Amino acid sequence: MRRKVTLKQIAKELDVSISTVSKALRNSIEISEDTRQKVQAFAKLYNYRPNNIALSLKNRKTKTIGIIIPEIVHHFFSKVITGIELVANNRGYNVIVGLSNESFDKEVINMQMLANGSIDGFILSIAKETLQQQDYHHFIETIDQGMPIVMFDRVVNEIPCDKVIVDDVKGAKQAVGKLIANGCKNIAIITTRDYVSVGKLRTQGYLEALEDHKIHPKGSLILKIEDKLLSDDDLDKLEKEIEMLFKSNKSIDGVFAVNELYAVTAIKVARKLGLEIPKSLQVISFTDGVLSKHSTPSLTTVSQHGQKIGEKAADLLINRLELDEGDEEEEEIYETVVIETELIERESTKK
Amino acid sequence: MRRKVTLKQIAKELDVSISTVSKALRNSIEISEDTRQKVQAFAKLYNYRPNNIALSLKNRKTKTIGIIIPEIVHHFFSKVITGIELVANNRGYNVIVGLSNESFDKEVINMQMLANGSIDGFILSIAKETLQQQDYHHFIETIDQGMPIVMFDRVVNEIPCDKVIVDDVKGAKQAVGKLIANGCKNIAIITTRDYVSVGKLRTQGYLEALEDHKIHPKGSLILKIEDKLLSDDDLDKLEKEIEMLFKSNKSIDGVFAVNELYAVTAIKVARKLGLEIPKSLQVISFTDGVLSKHSTPSLTTVSQHGQKIGEKAADLLINRLELDEGDEEEEEIYETVVIETELIERESTKK
DNA sequence: TTTTAACACGAAAACGTTTGCGTTGCCCAA
DNA sequence: TTGGGCAACGCAAACGTTTTCGTGTTAAAA
């Protein structure tokens, strides 16, 4: 087993000083052509690579980005990570991932684990529990210590940081508008409780779309699901609730769901009740994932371009990190970037 | 902005030496009760946390695990990460993620980025391109340098490291056995080219199951897909190929697919051709993901327990890391853990 | 021959920790 | 009075880098 070789070892072996080795490897003109070649040859032979940790310590930066997300088994979030990783790597950064599992405590712990020098900045999406408790001190403290944060998707305005979001209202409005344009008269929405910011916003978009078309919203057409982590029991409950919705509102001819799962479940229930998709019921869901694309019928969805969100977030963070380099303590003006949504038409709506 | 406070600053402020501060914080008996309390109070007030990087440098270990996987937008892989993160966190480790995107070069680069001190060990699943080229020098070199690797799912025997795999042969055999037991006489398999180790093994399981039941395998029932990254074009091609399969083998009454996508696509095509699921065609797929669970009809699948694989892999790696601590250079006996698969019956097979 | 400048290299500090050991100052016993 | 012993603390090294600032040698200029 050949352990990793260090400058010191090379220096000793070649009987020169550590500084000489370092300079030779960095092609300093201070070092003679002769020595330089000798050192470089030796370094190559022993496959020398500078120790990252030592560099991090010296440079006071790790070239590593911390990501904290609620869960990773989720098409949207993994797309975002893909985007982050892509630009991070291109710009010479690594990516370290922490999962909050929608829990406030885990979010705090994870951030503390990483904030002690392991990373240069955070990219994160807030856990549901945190959103519910509205306790954001850990974000504030992190930022106070000079560590920048970029939030995406689930953000909260009061935190001073860059944000990358999707125009949930607009996307939802567009989707519902599409349903209306396609002739739907009684459009139901299946959404989450209001503390989930995106659920609330999408509901708002739904309402605005109706209003724009002079349709009076009916409370009975708005189904708000309490979404915990979905166990199989919850799934059953979801089906029941949707079934109730359909049964007590026979005239429903359009459904807007705030996520894929609600949409496919709605379709499943509707079919059981004898509705034909998209003939007698049209469905659009937010979030474009595997389910939308590959289930039958495939779903018309509002795509959030998760990867683009990740890319943008990473760019924002790294820009700030490398800007901080120049002069510390500048104006601190934060940006909120809105990534456009896109309506992807598939089989669950009429042509 | 309150920058992070260091031992040095505390020492200066309290007019004691750095070592005194360090010892006081670690409750050394060398330090008087008085000083200890003073230091601890001050540290608490300023929210002192030891700098991780400095600790890593000193201890020559980072308490961080590097994960290299082909892609993250994939139910199985993200489940594995969930498992890894879970036990890693519990055991005080962080997790840093690199994506090879199925490319050999990216795999190598990613490993090099991390191997220079950033992490203590790797958990990885090999990229398809690497499998194809059969060039494993980067793994060997990493291990040679004393950095342990744990491979999962896509492994290759010749590398001396711990491995966590699924018994692909057995799982496939079980699935096909189920189809046979359910009365299928002409079972097709939709699989990948042989260089994808798991594809090959699952095909082998299929063949063994047939053999066990004295069924002679027909070449025309074995469809091997060239699976690149799946663009929409590839998807079309996939459909075409499957359609051909059905059309030239009208008697097919069972399909075993090596992944979810192949399975749902097969179902889609079959339906188009007028086949009823599961009445006239039963389908089982390997890999239990969102598609299987939520598409209609839901799929009977072979679950690999991705999370458990991740947990086991992390345990193996950390055990080895913390064992190495005691006495260097022990026997180096590597373990291959097989995680049992499980047949999850849903609507795509008969009861 | 003496001064000077270029050249090639080394010493040391710094990043933030931990820790073995040395060094005080003091009290008590001989 | 002297020595031993202990309590409480500081010094310095080490982890692996980079970089600033010397320093010594040599050859050219005066």
PDB file of C-alpha atoms in Angstrom, chain A residues 104-215:
ATOM      1  CA  PHE A 104     -36.697  20.764  11.820  1.00  0.00           C
ATOM      2  CA  ASP A 105     -34.199  19.163  14.148  1.00  0.00           C
ATOM      3  CA  LYS A 106     -32.409  17.265  11.434  1.00  0.00           C
ATOM      4  CA  GLU A 107     -32.223  20.409   9.391  1.00  0.00           C
ATOM      5  CA  VAL A 108     -30.577  22.279  12.243  1.00  0.00           C
ATOM      6  CA  ILE A 109     -28.182  19.469  13.097  1.00  0.00           C
ATOM      7  CA  ASN A 110     -27.190  18.964   9.507  1.00  0.00           C
ATOM      8  CA  MET A 111     -26.481  22.623   9.058  1.00  0.00           C
ATOM      9  CA  GLN A 112     -24.401  22.747  12.190  1.00  0.00           C
ATOM     10  CA  MET A 113     -22.385  19.741  11.095  1.00  0.00           C
ATOM     11  CA  LEU A 114     -21.493  21.470   7.877  1.00  0.00           C
ATOM     12  CA  ALA A 115     -21.238  25.065   8.972  1.00  0.00           C
ATOM     13  CA  ASN A 116     -18.093  24.516  11.021  1.00  0.00           C
ATOM     14  CA  GLY A 117     -15.678  24.938   8.218  1.00  0.00           C
ATOM     15  CA  SER A 118     -16.662  22.020   6.028  1.00  0.00           C
ATOM     16  CA  ILE A 119     -18.289  24.119   3.358  1.00  0.00           C
ATOM     17  CA  ASP A 120     -18.291  27.588   1.892  1.00  0.00           C
ATOM     18  CA  GLY A 121     -22.024  28.049   1.496  1.00  0.00           C
ATOM     19  CA  PHE A 122     -25.428  26.425   1.487  1.00  0.00           C
ATOM     20  CA  ILE A 123     -28.051  25.662  -1.089  1.00  0.00           C
ATOM     21  CA  LEU A 124     -31.235  24.494   0.563  1.00  0.00           C
ATOM     22  CA  SER A 125     -34.945  23.975   0.460  1.00  0.00           C
ATOM     23  CA  ILE A 126     -36.757  24.301   3.753  1.00  0.00           C
ATOM     24  CA  ALA A 127     -38.241  21.341   5.598  1.00  0.00           C
ATOM     25  CA  LYS A 128     -41.993  21.268   6.061  1.00  0.00           C
ATOM     26  CA  GLU A 129     -41.672  21.158   9.803  1.00  0.00           C
ATOM     27  CA  THR A 130     -39.519  24.250   9.786  1.00  0.00           C
ATOM     28  CA  LEU A 131     -42.049  25.991   7.621  1.00  0.00           C
ATOM     29  CA  GLN A 132     -44.741  25.011  10.058  1.00  0.00           C
ATOM     30  CA  GLN A 133     -42.870  26.154  13.146  1.00  0.00           C
ATOM     31  CA  GLN A 134     -41.627  29.259  11.390  1.00  0.00           C
ATOM     32  CA  ASP A 135     -38.375  29.055  13.287  1.00  0.00           C
ATOM     33  CA  TYR A 136     -35.616  30.302  11.058  1.00  0.00           C
ATOM     34  CA  HIS A 137     -32.901  31.156  13.550  1.00  0.00           C
ATOM     35  CA  HIS A 138     -30.472  28.614  12.139  1.00  0.00           C
ATOM     36  CA  PHE A 139     -30.585  30.277   8.764  1.00  0.00           C
ATOM     37  CA  ILE A 140     -30.102  33.708  10.243  1.00  0.00           C
ATOM     38  CA  GLU A 141     -27.171  32.593  12.370  1.00  0.00           C
ATOM     39  CA  THR A 142     -25.476  30.910   9.464  1.00  0.00           C
ATOM     40  CA  ILE A 143     -25.762  34.019   7.378  1.00  0.00           C
ATOM     41  CA  ASP A 144     -24.605  36.129  10.292  1.00  0.00           C
ATOM     42  CA  GLN A 145     -21.429  34.137  10.430  1.00  0.00           C
ATOM     43  CA  GLY A 146     -20.695  35.142   6.893  1.00  0.00           C
ATOM     44  CA  MET A 147     -21.775  31.949   5.219  1.00  0.00           C
ATOM     45  CA  PRO A 148     -24.017  32.644   2.251  1.00  0.00           C
ATOM     46  CA  ILE A 149     -27.188  30.687   1.625  1.00  0.00           C
ATOM     47  CA  VAL A 150     -29.179  30.222  -1.540  1.00  0.00           C
ATOM     48  CA  MET A 151     -32.708  28.948  -1.060  1.00  0.00           C
ATOM     49  CA  PHE A 152     -34.768  27.311  -3.727  1.00  0.00           C
ATOM     50  CA  ASP A 153     -38.361  26.295  -4.199  1.00  0.00           C
ATOM     51  CA  ARG A 154     -39.463  26.363  -0.593  1.00  0.00           C
ATOM     52  CA  VAL A 155     -38.215  29.735   0.482  1.00  0.00           C
ATOM     53  CA  VAL A 156     -39.218  32.323   3.000  1.00  0.00           C
ATOM     54  CA  ASN A 157     -38.927  36.000   2.230  1.00  0.00           C
ATOM     55  CA  GLU A 158     -37.695  37.227   5.554  1.00  0.00           C
ATOM     56  CA  ILE A 159     -34.319  35.549   5.198  1.00  0.00           C
ATOM     57  CA  PRO A 160     -31.678  37.755   3.607  1.00  0.00           C
ATOM     58  CA  CYS A 161     -30.301  35.537   0.877  1.00  0.00           C
ATOM     59  CA  ASP A 162     -30.462  34.765  -2.808  1.00  0.00           C
ATOM     60  CA  LYS A 163     -33.417  32.690  -3.868  1.00  0.00           C
ATOM     61  CA  VAL A 164     -34.351  30.636  -6.878  1.00  0.00           C
ATOM     62  CA  ILE A 165     -37.992  29.958  -7.229  1.00  0.00           C
ATOM     63  CA  VAL A 166     -40.585  28.992  -9.685  1.00  0.00           C
ATOM     64  CA  ASP A 167     -43.507  31.281 -10.273  1.00  0.00           C
ATOM     65  CA  ASP A 168     -45.932  28.895  -8.679  1.00  0.00           C
ATOM     66  CA  VAL A 169     -48.858  31.255  -9.010  1.00  0.00           C
ATOM     67  CA  LYS A 170     -48.240  31.832 -12.674  1.00  0.00           C
ATOM     68  CA  GLY A 171     -47.613  28.181 -13.422  1.00  0.00           C
ATOM     69  CA  ALA A 172     -50.780  27.128 -11.673  1.00  0.00           C
ATOM     70  CA  LYS A 173     -52.725  29.901 -13.354  1.00  0.00           C
ATOM     71  CA  GLN A 174     -51.483  28.782 -16.716  1.00  0.00           C
ATOM     72  CA  ALA A 175     -52.444  25.195 -16.043  1.00  0.00           C
ATOM     73  CA  VAL A 176     -55.918  26.049 -14.859  1.00  0.00           C
ATOM     74  CA  GLY A 177     -56.259  28.462 -17.759  1.00  0.00           C
ATOM     75  CA  LYS A 178     -55.497  25.612 -20.070  1.00  0.00           C
ATOM     76  CA  LEU A 179     -58.214  23.498 -18.513  1.00  0.00           C
ATOM     77  CA  ILE A 180     -60.681  26.343 -18.904  1.00  0.00           C
ATOM     78  CA  ALA A 181     -59.637  26.860 -22.505  1.00  0.00           C
ATOM     79  CA  ASN A 182     -60.165  23.173 -23.057  1.00  0.00           C
ATOM     80  CA  GLY A 183     -63.751  23.563 -21.985  1.00  0.00           C
ATOM     81  CA  CYS A 184     -63.713  22.552 -18.352  1.00  0.00           C
ATOM     82  CA  LYS A 185     -66.461  24.156 -16.337  1.00  0.00           C
ATOM     83  CA  ASN A 186     -65.973  22.617 -12.942  1.00  0.00           C
ATOM     84  CA  ILE A 187     -62.345  22.447 -12.047  1.00  0.00           C
ATOM     85  CA  ALA A 188     -61.262  20.970  -8.769  1.00  0.00           C
ATOM     86  CA  ILE A 189     -57.897  21.473  -7.125  1.00  0.00           C
ATOM     87  CA  ILE A 190     -56.095  18.932  -5.015  1.00  0.00           C
ATOM     88  CA  THR A 191     -53.546  20.736  -2.943  1.00  0.00           C
ATOM     89  CA  THR A 192     -51.707  20.734   0.373  1.00  0.00           C
ATOM     90  CA  ARG A 193     -52.351  22.644   3.549  1.00  0.00           C
ATOM     91  CA  ASP A 194     -51.363  26.261   3.368  1.00  0.00           C
ATOM     92  CA  TYR A 195     -48.192  26.136   5.430  1.00  0.00           C
ATOM     93  CA  VAL A 196     -46.444  24.508   2.521  1.00  0.00           C
ATOM     94  CA  SER A 197     -45.614  27.697   0.706  1.00  0.00           C
ATOM     95  CA  VAL A 198     -45.732  26.237  -2.779  1.00  0.00           C
ATOM     96  CA  GLY A 199     -49.072  24.583  -2.113  1.00  0.00           C
ATOM     97  CA  LYS A 200     -50.493  27.873  -1.005  1.00  0.00           C
ATOM     98  CA  LEU A 201     -49.149  29.707  -4.033  1.00  0.00           C
ATOM     99  CA  ARG A 202     -50.436  27.129  -6.462  1.00  0.00           C
ATOM    100  CA  THR A 203     -53.831  27.341  -4.859  1.00  0.00           C
ATOM    101  CA  GLN A 204     -53.666  31.069  -5.286  1.00  0.00           C
ATOM    102  CA  GLY A 205     -52.884  30.633  -8.970  1.00  0.00           C
ATOM    103  CA  TYR A 206     -55.877  28.362  -9.309  1.00  0.00           C
ATOM    104  CA  LEU A 207     -58.126  30.961  -7.750  1.00  0.00           C
ATOM    105  CA  GLU A 208     -56.730  33.736  -9.891  1.00  0.00           C
ATOM    106  CA  ALA A 209     -57.268  31.761 -13.066  1.00  0.00           C
ATOM    107  CA  LEU A 210     -60.874  31.173 -12.159  1.00  0.00           C
ATOM    108  CA  GLU A 211     -61.356  34.805 -11.313  1.00  0.00           C
ATOM    109  CA  ASP A 212     -59.817  35.897 -14.590  1.00  0.00           C
ATOM    110  CA  HIS A 213     -62.449  33.882 -16.361  1.00  0.00           C
ATOM    111  CA  LYS A 214     -65.263  35.051 -14.131  1.00  0.00           C
ATOM    112  CA  ILE A 215     -65.717  31.651 -12.628  1.00  0.00           C
TER     113      ILE A 215
END
